[in-house]
Short mmCIF file of C-alpha atoms and ligand atoms in Angstrom, two decimals:
data_model
loop_
_atom_site.label_atom_id
_atom_site.label_comp_id
_atom_site.label_asym_id
_atom_site.label_seq_id
_atom_site.Cartn_x
_atom_site.Cartn_y
_atom_site.Cartn_z
CA MET A 81 -18.45 47.31 31.94
CA ARG A 82 -17.26 44.89 34.64
CA PRO A 83 -15.62 41.46 34.11
CA TYR A 84 -18.34 40.08 36.40
CA ASP A 85 -21.09 41.08 33.94
CA VAL A 86 -19.32 39.48 30.95
CA ILE A 87 -18.72 36.26 32.90
CA LEU A 88 -22.35 36.19 34.02
CA LYS A 89 -23.63 36.77 30.48
CA LYS A 90 -21.57 33.89 29.08
CA ARG A 91 -22.36 31.69 32.06
CA ASN A 92 -26.04 32.18 31.20
CA GLY A 93 -25.38 31.10 27.61
CA MET A 94 -25.79 34.48 25.92
CA GLU A 95 -23.93 35.85 22.91
CA LEU A 96 -21.14 38.32 23.70
CA SER A 97 -20.54 41.46 21.67
CA LYS A 98 -17.12 42.26 20.20
CA GLU A 99 -16.70 45.03 22.81
CA GLU A 100 -17.34 42.61 25.67
CA ILE A 101 -14.84 40.05 24.35
CA LYS A 102 -12.28 42.81 23.74
CA PHE A 103 -12.80 44.14 27.23
CA MET A 104 -11.98 40.73 28.75
CA VAL A 105 -9.04 39.85 26.49
CA THR A 106 -7.24 43.19 26.41
CA GLY A 107 -7.98 43.72 30.09
CA PHE A 108 -6.40 40.37 30.88
CA VAL A 109 -3.29 41.12 28.77
CA LYS A 110 -2.87 44.50 30.52
CA GLY A 111 -3.35 42.93 33.93
CA ASP A 112 -6.63 44.74 34.68
CA VAL A 113 -8.63 41.49 34.60
CA PRO A 114 -7.16 39.10 37.20
CA ASP A 115 -6.44 35.40 36.58
CA TYR A 116 -9.41 34.24 38.65
CA GLN A 117 -11.92 36.19 36.59
CA MET A 118 -10.36 35.15 33.29
CA ALA A 119 -10.36 31.53 34.50
CA ALA A 120 -14.09 31.81 35.32
CA PHE A 121 -14.71 33.37 31.91
CA LEU A 122 -12.84 30.54 30.13
CA MET A 123 -14.82 27.95 32.08
CA ALA A 124 -18.06 29.69 31.08
CA VAL A 125 -16.93 29.51 27.42
CA TYR A 126 -15.99 25.86 27.96
CA PHE A 127 -19.55 24.96 29.00
CA ARG A 128 -21.58 27.49 26.95
CA HIS A 129 -19.33 27.72 23.84
CA MET A 130 -19.19 30.56 21.32
CA ASN A 131 -20.97 31.01 18.00
CA ASP A 132 -19.19 31.75 14.69
CA VAL A 133 -19.29 35.52 15.14
CA GLU A 134 -17.99 35.44 18.73
CA ARG A 135 -15.21 33.08 17.64
CA TYR A 136 -14.26 35.33 14.74
CA ASN A 137 -14.12 38.35 17.05
CA LEU A 138 -12.13 36.53 19.72
CA THR A 139 -9.58 35.41 17.12
CA GLU A 140 -9.23 38.88 15.62
CA ILE A 141 -8.71 40.48 19.03
CA MET A 142 -6.06 37.90 19.97
CA ALA A 143 -4.33 38.17 16.56
CA HIS A 144 -3.98 41.94 17.02
CA SER A 145 -2.84 41.78 20.64
CA GLY A 146 0.82 42.03 19.55
CA ASP A 147 3.02 42.16 16.43
CA THR A 148 1.66 41.13 13.07
CA ILE A 149 4.04 40.07 10.33
CA ASP A 150 3.85 41.74 6.92
CA LEU A 151 4.92 39.22 4.30
CA SER A 152 3.96 41.46 1.36
CA PRO A 153 7.62 42.29 0.44
CA ILE A 154 7.96 38.60 -0.52
CA PRO A 155 6.64 38.14 -4.04
CA GLY A 156 3.91 35.57 -4.71
CA ILE A 157 1.24 33.93 -2.59
CA LYS A 158 2.44 32.89 0.85
CA VAL A 159 0.89 29.73 2.28
CA ASP A 160 1.35 28.55 5.87
CA LYS A 161 0.80 25.08 7.31
CA HIS A 162 -0.16 24.20 10.86
CA SER A 163 -0.56 20.93 12.70
CA THR A 164 -2.79 20.73 15.76
CA GLY A 165 -0.11 18.58 17.37
CA GLY A 166 0.80 14.94 17.29
CA VAL A 167 3.40 12.30 18.11
CA GLY A 168 6.31 11.79 15.70
CA ASP A 169 5.03 14.72 13.63
CA LYS A 170 8.13 15.90 11.80
CA THR A 171 6.09 17.01 8.78
CA THR A 172 7.44 20.58 8.56
CA LEU A 173 11.03 19.35 8.27
CA VAL A 174 10.10 17.43 5.12
CA LEU A 175 7.24 19.50 3.75
CA ALA A 176 8.89 22.95 3.92
CA PRO A 177 11.84 22.00 1.65
CA MET A 178 9.52 20.02 -0.66
CA VAL A 179 7.14 22.91 -1.35
CA SER A 180 9.98 25.43 -1.49
CA ALA A 181 11.75 23.23 -4.06
CA CYS A 182 8.52 23.39 -6.11
CA GLY A 183 8.67 27.21 -6.15
CA LEU A 184 6.40 28.19 -3.25
CA PRO A 185 8.12 30.54 -0.75
CA VAL A 186 8.05 29.19 2.82
CA ALA A 187 8.12 31.79 5.62
CA LYS A 188 7.39 29.58 8.60
CA MET A 189 7.07 30.28 12.29
CA SER A 190 6.93 27.09 14.32
CA GLY A 191 6.48 26.16 17.94
CA ARG A 192 8.17 24.05 20.60
CA GLY A 193 6.83 20.81 21.98
CA LEU A 194 4.72 20.70 25.13
CA GLY A 195 3.49 17.60 26.90
CA HIS A 196 3.37 14.47 24.77
CA THR A 197 3.54 16.34 21.43
CA GLY A 198 6.77 17.49 19.83
CA GLY A 199 7.61 20.82 18.20
CA THR A 200 9.54 21.69 15.03
CA ILE A 201 11.81 24.22 16.73
CA ASP A 202 13.16 21.69 19.25
CA LYS A 203 13.77 19.24 16.42
CA LEU A 204 15.69 21.76 14.34
CA GLU A 205 17.89 22.54 17.34
CA ALA A 206 19.14 18.94 17.16
CA ILE A 207 21.11 20.08 14.09
CA PRO A 208 24.46 21.41 15.37
CA GLY A 209 24.62 25.21 15.03
CA PHE A 210 21.10 25.67 13.62
CA ARG A 211 19.70 29.07 14.62
CA THR A 212 15.93 29.08 15.18
CA SER A 213 15.89 32.76 16.03
CA LEU A 214 16.59 35.23 13.21
CA SER A 215 16.10 38.98 13.01
CA GLU A 216 13.09 40.03 10.94
CA GLU A 217 15.44 41.35 8.22
CA GLU A 218 17.34 38.07 8.02
CA PHE A 219 14.09 36.07 7.99
CA MET A 220 12.72 38.11 5.07
CA LYS A 221 16.06 38.08 3.22
CA ASN A 222 16.29 34.29 3.46
CA VAL A 223 12.75 33.81 2.15
CA LYS A 224 13.34 36.28 -0.70
CA GLU A 225 16.74 34.86 -1.71
CA HIS A 226 16.38 31.17 -0.86
CA GLY A 227 12.60 30.65 -0.73
CA ILE A 228 12.72 29.24 2.79
CA ALA A 229 13.06 30.18 6.48
CA VAL A 230 11.85 28.31 9.56
CA VAL A 231 12.05 30.15 12.89
CA GLY A 232 10.52 30.14 16.36
CA GLN A 233 7.58 32.40 17.02
CA THR A 234 8.60 35.92 18.07
CA ALA A 235 7.81 36.68 21.69
CA ASN A 236 5.23 39.27 20.81
CA LEU A 237 3.16 37.26 18.29
CA ALA A 238 -0.39 37.01 19.67
CA PRO A 239 0.66 37.58 23.33
CA ALA A 240 -3.01 37.29 24.38
CA ASP A 241 -2.97 33.67 23.25
CA LYS A 242 0.24 33.00 25.18
CA LYS A 243 -1.26 34.32 28.40
CA ILE A 244 -4.67 32.72 27.91
CA TYR A 245 -3.13 29.37 26.90
CA ALA A 246 -1.06 29.28 30.11
CA LEU A 247 -4.23 29.79 32.14
CA ARG A 248 -6.22 27.22 30.12
CA ASP A 249 -3.45 24.70 30.69
CA VAL A 250 -3.97 24.80 34.47
CA THR A 251 -7.76 25.25 34.57
CA ALA A 252 -8.87 22.25 32.43
CA THR A 253 -10.10 24.51 29.63
CA ILE A 254 -7.82 23.46 26.77
CA ASP A 255 -10.16 21.20 24.83
CA GLU A 256 -12.96 23.54 23.80
CA ILE A 257 -13.41 24.13 20.06
CA SER A 258 -13.68 27.95 20.11
CA LEU A 259 -10.70 28.26 22.44
CA ILE A 260 -8.48 25.92 20.41
CA ALA A 261 -9.59 27.41 17.07
CA SER A 262 -9.03 31.02 18.16
CA SER A 263 -5.69 30.12 19.76
CA ILE A 264 -4.32 28.48 16.61
CA MET A 265 -5.86 30.87 14.10
CA SER A 266 -4.83 34.04 15.97
CA LYS A 267 -1.18 32.99 15.59
CA LYS A 268 -1.66 32.02 11.93
CA LEU A 269 -3.37 35.32 11.10
CA ALA A 270 -0.67 37.32 12.89
CA ALA A 271 2.04 35.38 11.00
CA GLY A 272 0.78 36.99 7.80
CA ALA A 273 0.28 34.22 5.20
CA ASP A 274 -2.33 34.59 2.44
CA GLY A 275 -3.38 30.95 2.65
CA ILE A 276 -3.45 28.40 5.47
CA VAL A 277 -3.36 24.59 5.31
CA LEU A 278 -4.37 22.93 8.58
CA ASP A 279 -3.42 19.42 9.59
CA VAL A 280 -6.07 18.51 12.14
CA LYS A 281 -4.95 15.35 13.91
CA VAL A 282 -7.53 12.79 15.00
CA GLY A 283 -7.01 9.86 17.34
CA SER A 284 -5.33 8.63 20.49
CA GLY A 285 -2.32 10.94 20.14
CA ALA A 286 -4.32 14.08 19.31
CA PHE A 287 -6.43 16.63 21.20
CA MET A 288 -9.41 15.48 19.14
CA LYS A 289 -9.99 11.80 19.77
CA ASN A 290 -12.73 11.21 17.19
CA ILE A 291 -13.61 12.33 13.65
CA ALA A 292 -16.78 14.19 14.69
CA SER A 293 -14.98 16.53 17.12
CA ALA A 294 -12.03 16.96 14.74
CA THR A 295 -14.47 17.93 11.97
CA ASP A 296 -16.06 20.54 14.25
CA LEU A 297 -12.63 21.98 15.06
CA ALA A 298 -11.62 21.96 11.37
CA ARG A 299 -14.87 23.72 10.37
CA ALA A 300 -14.39 26.35 13.06
CA MET A 301 -10.82 27.12 11.93
CA VAL A 302 -11.64 27.13 8.23
CA ASP A 303 -14.55 29.48 8.92
CA ILE A 304 -12.32 31.87 10.90
CA GLY A 305 -9.67 31.85 8.16
CA LYS A 306 -12.18 32.53 5.39
CA ARG A 307 -13.90 35.31 7.31
CA HIS A 308 -10.47 36.94 7.55
CA GLY A 309 -10.00 36.65 3.79
CA ARG A 310 -7.40 33.86 3.93
CA GLU A 311 -7.97 30.77 1.79
CA THR A 312 -8.04 27.99 4.37
CA VAL A 313 -8.34 24.23 4.07
CA ALA A 314 -8.09 21.51 6.73
CA LEU A 315 -7.13 17.86 6.37
CA LEU A 316 -8.27 15.45 9.06
CA THR A 317 -5.38 13.04 9.50
CA ASN A 318 -4.70 9.88 11.47
CA MET A 319 -3.02 10.23 14.87
CA ASP A 320 -4.07 6.83 16.22
CA ARG A 321 -0.43 5.84 15.83
CA PRO A 322 2.69 7.99 15.68
CA LEU A 323 3.59 9.47 12.32
CA GLY A 324 6.61 7.73 10.79
CA ASN A 325 8.77 5.40 12.85
CA THR A 326 10.58 7.75 15.23
CA VAL A 327 9.65 9.93 18.20
CA GLY A 328 12.27 12.25 19.74
CA ASN A 329 14.14 15.19 18.34
CA ALA A 330 17.43 14.03 16.74
CA LEU A 331 15.81 10.74 15.71
CA GLU A 332 13.04 12.62 13.93
CA VAL A 333 15.47 14.89 12.06
CA LYS A 334 17.31 11.76 10.92
CA GLU A 335 14.03 10.26 9.67
CA ALA A 336 13.09 13.52 7.93
CA ILE A 337 16.43 13.48 6.07
CA GLU A 338 15.88 9.84 5.07
CA THR A 339 12.41 10.78 3.80
CA LEU A 340 13.85 13.59 1.70
CA LYS A 341 16.27 11.00 0.28
CA GLY A 342 13.28 8.85 -0.72
CA ASN A 343 13.87 6.24 2.01
CA GLY A 344 11.27 7.42 4.54
CA PRO A 345 8.18 5.73 5.96
CA TRP A 346 5.22 5.82 3.54
CA ASP A 347 2.83 7.60 5.96
CA LEU A 348 5.17 10.55 6.49
CA GLU A 349 5.87 10.96 2.78
CA GLU A 350 2.20 10.61 1.83
CA LEU A 351 1.07 13.13 4.42
CA CYS A 352 3.65 15.64 3.16
CA VAL A 353 2.43 15.07 -0.40
CA GLU A 354 -1.21 15.62 0.60
CA LEU A 355 -0.57 18.75 2.69
CA GLY A 356 1.93 20.08 0.15
CA ALA A 357 -0.53 19.55 -2.72
CA GLN A 358 -3.05 21.82 -0.97
CA MET A 359 -0.30 24.41 -0.40
CA LEU A 360 0.77 24.37 -4.07
CA ARG A 361 -2.87 24.63 -5.20
CA ILE A 362 -3.56 27.62 -2.95
CA GLY A 363 -0.23 29.19 -3.95
CA LYS A 364 -1.19 28.76 -7.62
CA ILE A 365 1.99 26.79 -8.30
CA ALA A 366 -0.16 23.92 -9.60
CA GLN A 367 -3.59 23.97 -11.18
CA THR A 368 -4.79 20.65 -9.78
CA LEU A 369 -4.03 18.52 -6.75
CA GLU A 370 -2.88 15.69 -9.04
CA GLU A 371 -0.36 17.95 -10.75
CA ALA A 372 0.80 19.20 -7.35
CA ARG A 373 1.25 15.68 -5.98
CA LYS A 374 3.42 14.79 -8.97
CA MET A 375 5.58 17.90 -8.53
CA LEU A 376 6.08 17.06 -4.84
CA ARG A 377 7.01 13.43 -5.49
CA ASP A 378 9.41 14.62 -8.20
CA SER A 379 11.02 17.05 -5.74
CA ILE A 380 12.11 14.02 -3.72
CA LYS A 381 13.11 11.83 -6.68
CA SER A 382 15.21 14.61 -8.24
CA GLY A 383 16.99 15.40 -4.94
CA LYS A 384 15.78 19.04 -5.15
CA ALA A 385 13.91 18.86 -1.83
CA LEU A 386 16.95 17.37 -0.08
CA ASN A 387 19.17 20.12 -1.53
CA LYS A 388 16.67 22.72 -0.31
CA PHE A 389 16.83 21.23 3.19
CA LYS A 390 20.64 21.42 3.06
CA GLU A 391 20.39 25.05 1.95
CA LEU A 392 17.99 25.79 4.83
CA VAL A 393 20.43 24.27 7.32
CA GLU A 394 23.34 26.22 5.86
CA ILE A 395 21.65 29.64 5.74
CA GLN A 396 20.46 29.29 9.34
CA GLY A 397 23.96 28.49 10.60
CA GLY A 398 23.62 24.71 10.91
CA ASP A 399 26.12 22.08 9.86
CA PRO A 400 25.00 20.96 6.37
CA ARG A 401 27.14 17.81 6.63
CA VAL A 402 24.30 16.27 8.71
CA VAL A 403 22.52 15.57 5.43
CA ASP A 404 25.22 13.13 4.32
CA ASP A 405 26.26 11.98 7.79
CA THR A 406 23.28 11.78 10.15
CA SER A 407 25.53 10.50 12.97
CA LEU A 408 26.42 14.20 13.45
CA LEU A 409 22.92 14.67 14.89
CA GLY A 410 24.01 13.14 18.17
CA VAL A 411 21.52 10.35 18.87
CA SER A 412 22.09 8.79 22.33
CA SER A 413 24.39 5.78 22.40
CA LYS A 414 22.53 3.73 25.03
CA THR A 415 19.69 1.68 23.62
CA TYR A 416 17.16 -0.81 24.96
CA GLU A 417 15.18 -3.17 22.71
CA LEU A 418 11.64 -3.71 23.92
CA LYS A 419 10.48 -7.23 22.94
CA SER A 420 6.97 -8.40 22.23
CA PRO A 421 5.51 -10.50 25.07
CA LYS A 422 3.50 -12.64 22.62
CA ASP A 423 2.74 -13.62 19.01
CA GLY A 424 0.05 -11.71 17.11
CA TYR A 425 -0.61 -8.43 15.33
CA VAL A 426 -0.24 -4.92 16.65
CA TYR A 427 -3.98 -4.33 16.80
CA SER A 428 -3.83 -0.72 17.96
CA MET A 429 -1.45 1.75 19.54
CA ASN A 430 -2.00 4.52 22.00
CA ALA A 431 0.01 7.28 20.34
CA GLU A 432 -0.27 9.56 23.38
CA GLU A 433 1.39 6.90 25.57
CA VAL A 434 4.21 6.60 23.03
CA GLY A 435 4.66 10.38 23.22
CA ILE A 436 4.60 10.29 27.03
CA SER A 437 7.11 7.45 27.06
CA SER A 438 9.49 9.48 24.88
CA MET A 439 8.93 12.49 27.14
CA MET A 440 9.84 10.34 30.17
CA LEU A 441 13.20 9.58 28.54
CA GLY A 442 13.77 13.35 28.45
CA ALA A 443 12.67 14.17 24.87
CA GLY A 444 9.79 16.44 25.94
CA ARG A 445 8.89 18.89 28.64
CA THR A 446 6.08 18.98 31.16
CA LYS A 447 6.70 22.65 31.96
CA LYS A 448 7.81 25.36 29.51
CA GLU A 449 11.05 25.90 31.47
CA ASP A 450 12.14 22.22 31.32
CA LYS A 451 15.38 21.47 29.49
CA ILE A 452 15.05 18.61 27.04
CA ASP A 453 17.49 15.95 25.88
CA LEU A 454 17.54 16.15 22.08
CA SER A 455 19.37 12.85 21.69
CA VAL A 456 16.78 10.50 23.25
CA GLY A 457 13.58 8.97 21.92
CA ILE A 458 11.97 5.88 20.46
CA GLU A 459 12.30 4.04 17.17
CA LEU A 460 9.22 1.97 16.37
CA MET A 461 10.03 -1.31 14.63
CA LYS A 462 6.36 -2.40 14.70
CA LYS A 463 3.26 -0.29 14.25
CA THR A 464 -0.48 -0.95 13.94
CA GLY A 465 -1.21 -3.77 11.48
CA ASP A 466 2.26 -5.38 11.69
CA GLU A 467 2.64 -9.05 12.58
CA VAL A 468 4.94 -9.76 15.52
CA LYS A 469 6.42 -12.88 17.14
CA ALA A 470 7.05 -13.28 20.87
CA GLY A 471 10.57 -12.02 21.62
CA GLU A 472 10.75 -9.89 18.47
CA THR A 473 11.67 -6.22 18.92
CA LEU A 474 8.67 -3.87 19.08
CA CYS A 475 10.73 -0.73 19.45
CA VAL A 476 14.12 0.61 20.47
CA LEU A 477 14.46 3.15 23.26
CA TYR A 478 17.36 5.60 22.96
CA TYR A 479 18.24 6.90 26.40
CA ASN A 480 20.96 8.46 28.57
CA ASP A 481 19.56 8.29 32.08
CA ASP A 482 19.10 4.75 33.52
CA LYS A 483 16.68 6.08 36.15
CA ARG A 484 14.21 7.18 33.46
CA LEU A 485 14.23 3.92 31.51
CA GLN A 486 11.91 1.57 33.45
CA GLU A 487 8.98 3.98 33.65
CA SER A 488 9.27 4.62 29.94
CA ILE A 489 9.34 0.87 29.14
CA ASP A 490 6.19 0.28 31.23
CA THR A 491 4.35 3.11 29.47
CA LEU A 492 5.41 1.86 26.04
CA LEU A 493 4.28 -1.69 26.75
CA ASN A 494 0.88 -0.29 27.67
CA ALA A 495 0.77 1.61 24.40
CA TYR A 496 0.81 -1.60 22.34
CA ASP A 497 -2.33 -3.73 22.07
CA ILE A 498 -1.32 -7.08 20.54
CA LYS A 499 -4.09 -9.44 19.44
CA GLU A 500 -4.41 -12.60 17.37
CA VAL A 501 -6.44 -10.85 14.68
CA LYS A 502 -5.15 -8.40 12.13
CA PRO A 503 -6.84 -4.97 12.43
CA LYS A 504 -8.64 -3.24 9.55
CA GLU A 505 -6.48 -0.89 7.44
CA GLU A 506 -6.55 2.64 8.85
CA LYS A 507 -6.88 5.66 6.58
CA LEU A 508 -4.14 8.28 6.65
CA VAL A 509 -6.43 11.15 5.58
CA HIS A 510 -9.97 10.91 6.96
CA GLY A 511 -11.33 13.89 5.08
CA VAL A 512 -10.91 17.46 3.86
CA VAL A 513 -12.80 20.51 5.14
CA GLN A 514 -12.82 23.63 2.99
N1 URA B 829 -2.39 24.40 19.83
C1 URA B 829 -2.54 25.73 20.06
O1 URA B 829 -1.76 26.54 19.60
N2 URA B 829 -3.57 26.12 20.83
C2 URA B 829 -4.47 25.26 21.37
O2 URA B 829 -5.39 25.69 22.03
C3 URA B 829 -4.31 23.89 21.11
C4 URA B 829 -3.25 23.49 20.33
#
């Protein structure tokens, strides 16, 4: 077999066998298939796509390209959650302690932010002392004894995805359904959970800009999960505006803590309840979604979820006092209030531009090696649907570097579309695929 023949076959729109896909993927990981041939292969997949069986095989091969985690020593059903990436998405920080407080063990491996989207691991590092890297023994011990652990992905989890993703990133082949689905699901399968809840973001701040393409992606991932014997469900959720009212690492941790105290923005709390309800149902902690929703809301009202968050911080070496004194999170001291240029309603927002604006302040990275400033970001005082008067504050920029401010302001102003008419209410959850 030669890489040329596999590329040609896919370029001509034919179905690839498992052996052919394996030959390309394992060859690329070993260095036998060079970047230029893998790039041509990915572009062929981009234009010719893959069917369900090819996608399943690709995912399985990538999932087994490195370590796989065995969660079986942890009693009970283990359920993972994954977001396809959004702006202001601090869901895991709230959801993990909520579901753990309800009795479902959380053994979570999370990622870092790239581009305009943030990542849980960067956010957690805004907590002084918090260790996002634990040995496997410590990770398992914490889940067994405390019902919760949140760590960064180990270096050798689905290394094929890591290498392929880096190439996709520079060859305009990110946004193809089979490639995204296999990339996400290979990591989820390798991470070992019995059930998977997917938060597929739709809208201006997401990879999938409309409901039709998000539904296709959700169906592809659910199909892969089920074929691998994992109960999988996907929620299609709104990313036409940032989630919650903050974007940027320390600011988002602060908002997550407020949400666990019952003082958070409604969209963040509701999304956590909806995702958590699916997790509790799959984990057989609740019989119905209604029962699960009630348990999750109660976990906030009773303070149990907040206590679980504090416990998580403590057992991973962080300073638990941040829960009572969020000023310890180190949010930047310089602020700039961006005022509305006119009267009207926030008709729509470009969530991606908000994410880019926060990145420009230093909150995100354009390259994996970039160092980020955890203390900067944006607090949104007005979001889609809100009425605003000329001169009223739209949002507050938290910054350290004066040179970065103007570009970020310009981008943010572009992100707001203010009109005289009030927009229609937007749904938070567009649908469920299972
Ligand atoms: N997130 C991933 O992990 N992979 C993709 O391809 C897209 C988003």
